Amino acid sequence: MPLTKRQKEILTFLREYLKERGYSPSLAEIARYFGIASLNAIYKHLKVLEEKGFIKRLSNRARSIRIVEQEVAAEHMVPLLGSIAAGHPIEAVANPEEIPVPESLLTKGNNYVLRVEGNSMIEESIRDGDLIIVERRDFATNGETVVALIDGQEATLKKLYREDGRVRLQPANPTLFPIFVEEDRLRIQGVVVGLMRKY
Amino acid sequence: MPLTKRQKEILTFLREYLKERGYSPSLAEIARYFGIASLNAIYKHLKVLEEKGFIKRLSNRARSIRIVEQEVAAEHMVPLLGSIAAGHPIEAVANPEEIPVPESLLTKGNNYVLRVEGNSMIEESIRDGDLIIVERRDFATNGETVVALIDGQEATLKKLYREDGRVRLQPANPTLFPIFVEEDRLRIQGVVVGLMRKY
DNA sequence: TGCCTTTTTTCACCTTTCGTTCACTTTTCT
DNA sequence: AGAAAAGTGAACGAAAGGTGAAAAAAGGCA
């Protein structure tokens, strides 16, 4: 059951009030908060919210509103923003589609997905066609695998280590040699947090 | 049912609006966003979107648009049966847990998941800790990547080719040499259909 | 028990927002 | 050129949101 704007506002207020104070507000308090003069307006809003299943209340009981927690079905839809091939710029698509990603592969942050093109990252155990899940941020701690642009042009996907004012990009494969770049030539686009492959 | 350009734009706008605000826009708001003067244009677009099954709405109800999530969004629970390390038997756990796997990585058949231990399959771009999704069957067609037991003991994970009465197990990495075994020493446990990795 | 306070519930009525429908025009695509 | 898709502008009715006052219930307290 969808909510209207006002209903949503009131539900949000109820959530916050309950979280902060531990008990629910009276109709008068809700009315005062929204600058509404009549309790009846609030009363009707609460009635609708209850009908739509967002709250529960005991009749005639003061401050008896409870919030019904939605099992928001934990939407795991994440945008597939485009494709990445080592040595090329990241290619974004105009209207990114949303694809399902298991919650276990996501982080708290802002996640997106890139399709890997070519086998240039095979040394990181990443193959053509793989989908990598990335957390969008512009910094990384030592040892994290980052999606980064060198000189704003070449995309790369390597483990990052900072040392003596420069950055070492270390391939996952220990037999390969690392790349060293100055900090200011590197723009971190995100940190790799997961991978999906379809055979 | 395919969408036109405009219909897709509107659907995208609805998705974003709903995601950000938690309630649906009014027809007037949609019209304003697209610079359209008449509500009727919006009305007809919504009608088409509903007929094509992309949204649902309640008649005469304000802000009552709901997005019908495509079934592609579904995730299925698949049992994590145990772990596999090349050269060892597959190690099954007693009470397999069920983990969510996006539908896109599953097949019609009977699927299960194995956790990869060790980096012995690094040449197949499969690393320690990866989860592989397997379709359970005892046969495979040429070129499929199979989970198989040699002599009932050693697990392996390679591309399979039948030739002149024996079986060639070809590593994904073309620089490595294939293994040849007699048909009757090999027991196919399933075919790899997907992979998930958490960093 | 009866009284007071706080809070919810109900009434009749009003205003604004919103969805729906009409007849008609313009644009886009084949 | 013709059909489908997209858009115009105005009118109307229904739903949502709100007013103000009064009644009814619940709980605390002397």
GROMACS .gro file of N, CA and C (backbone and C1' of nucleotides) in nm, chain A residues 3-11 34-36 45 49, chain B residues 23 63, chain D residues 16-18:
model
   69
    3LEU      N    1   0.205   0.517   0.025
    3LEU     CA    2   0.175   0.631   0.112
    3LEU      C    3   0.174   0.759   0.031
    4THR      N    4   0.098   0.857   0.078
    4THR     CA    5   0.109   0.992   0.020
    4THR      C    6   0.223   1.064   0.090
    5LYS      N    7   0.249   1.184   0.039
    5LYS     CA    8   0.357   1.264   0.094
    5LYS      C    9   0.339   1.289   0.245
    6ARG      N   10   0.220   1.339   0.280
    6ARG     CA   11   0.195   1.372   0.420
    6ARG      C   12   0.202   1.250   0.509
    7GLN      N   13   0.146   1.140   0.460
    7GLN     CA   14   0.147   1.018   0.539
    7GLN      C   15   0.290   0.973   0.566
    8LYS      N   16   0.371   0.984   0.463
    8LYS     CA   17   0.511   0.945   0.477
    8LYS      C   18   0.582   1.035   0.579
    9GLU      N   19   0.553   1.166   0.573
    9GLU     CA   20   0.615   1.260   0.667
    9GLU      C   21   0.580   1.223   0.811
   10ILE      N   22   0.453   1.192   0.829
   10ILE     CA   23   0.408   1.160   0.964
   10ILE      C   24   0.471   1.031   1.012
   11LEU      N   25   0.478   0.933   0.924
   11LEU     CA   26   0.540   0.806   0.961
   11LEU      C   27   0.687   0.827   1.000
   34PHE      N   28   0.370   1.958   1.320
   34PHE     CA   29   0.345   1.989   1.179
   34PHE      C   30   0.272   2.122   1.161
   35GLY      N   31   0.246   2.191   1.270
   35GLY     CA   32   0.175   2.317   1.260
   35GLY      C   33   0.030   2.299   1.216
   36ILE      N   34  -0.030   2.190   1.256
   36ILE     CA   35  -0.168   2.162   1.219
   36ILE      C   36  -0.257   2.193   1.339
   45HIS      N   37  -0.506   1.073   0.975
   45HIS     CA   38  -0.380   1.024   0.919
   45HIS      C   39  -0.339   0.892   0.984
   49LEU      N   40  -0.278   0.528   0.818
   49LEU     CA   41  -0.151   0.456   0.834
   49LEU      C   42  -0.175   0.317   0.891
  222TYR      N   43   0.744   0.783  -0.156
  222TYR     CA   44   0.606   0.789  -0.203
  222TYR      C   45   0.610   0.829  -0.350
  262ARG      N   46  -0.116   0.963  -0.550
  262ARG     CA   47   0.020   0.910  -0.527
  262ARG      C   48   0.019   0.762  -0.494
  444DA       P   49  -0.746   0.904  -0.043
  444DA     O5'   50  -0.683   1.048  -0.009
  444DA     C5'   51  -0.588   1.104  -0.097
  444DA     C4'   52  -0.540   1.235  -0.041
  444DA     C3'   53  -0.494   1.229   0.104
  444DA     O3'   54  -0.372   1.300   0.112
  444DA     C1'   55  -0.659   1.395   0.079
  445DG       P   56  -0.294   1.313   0.250
  445DG     O5'   57  -0.346   1.454   0.305
  445DG     C5'   58  -0.316   1.570   0.230
  445DG     C4'   59  -0.379   1.690   0.298
  445DG     C3'   60  -0.352   1.696   0.449
  445DG     O3'   61  -0.290   1.820   0.479
  445DG     C1'   62  -0.579   1.732   0.403
  446DG       P   63  -0.248   1.856   0.628
  446DG     O5'   64  -0.373   1.941   0.681
  446DG     C5'   65  -0.411   2.059   0.613
  446DG     C4'   66  -0.540   2.113   0.670
  446DG     C3'   67  -0.544   2.127   0.823
  446DG     O3'   68  -0.540   2.265   0.857
  446DG     C1'   69  -0.749   2.046   0.733
   0.00000   0.00000   0.00000
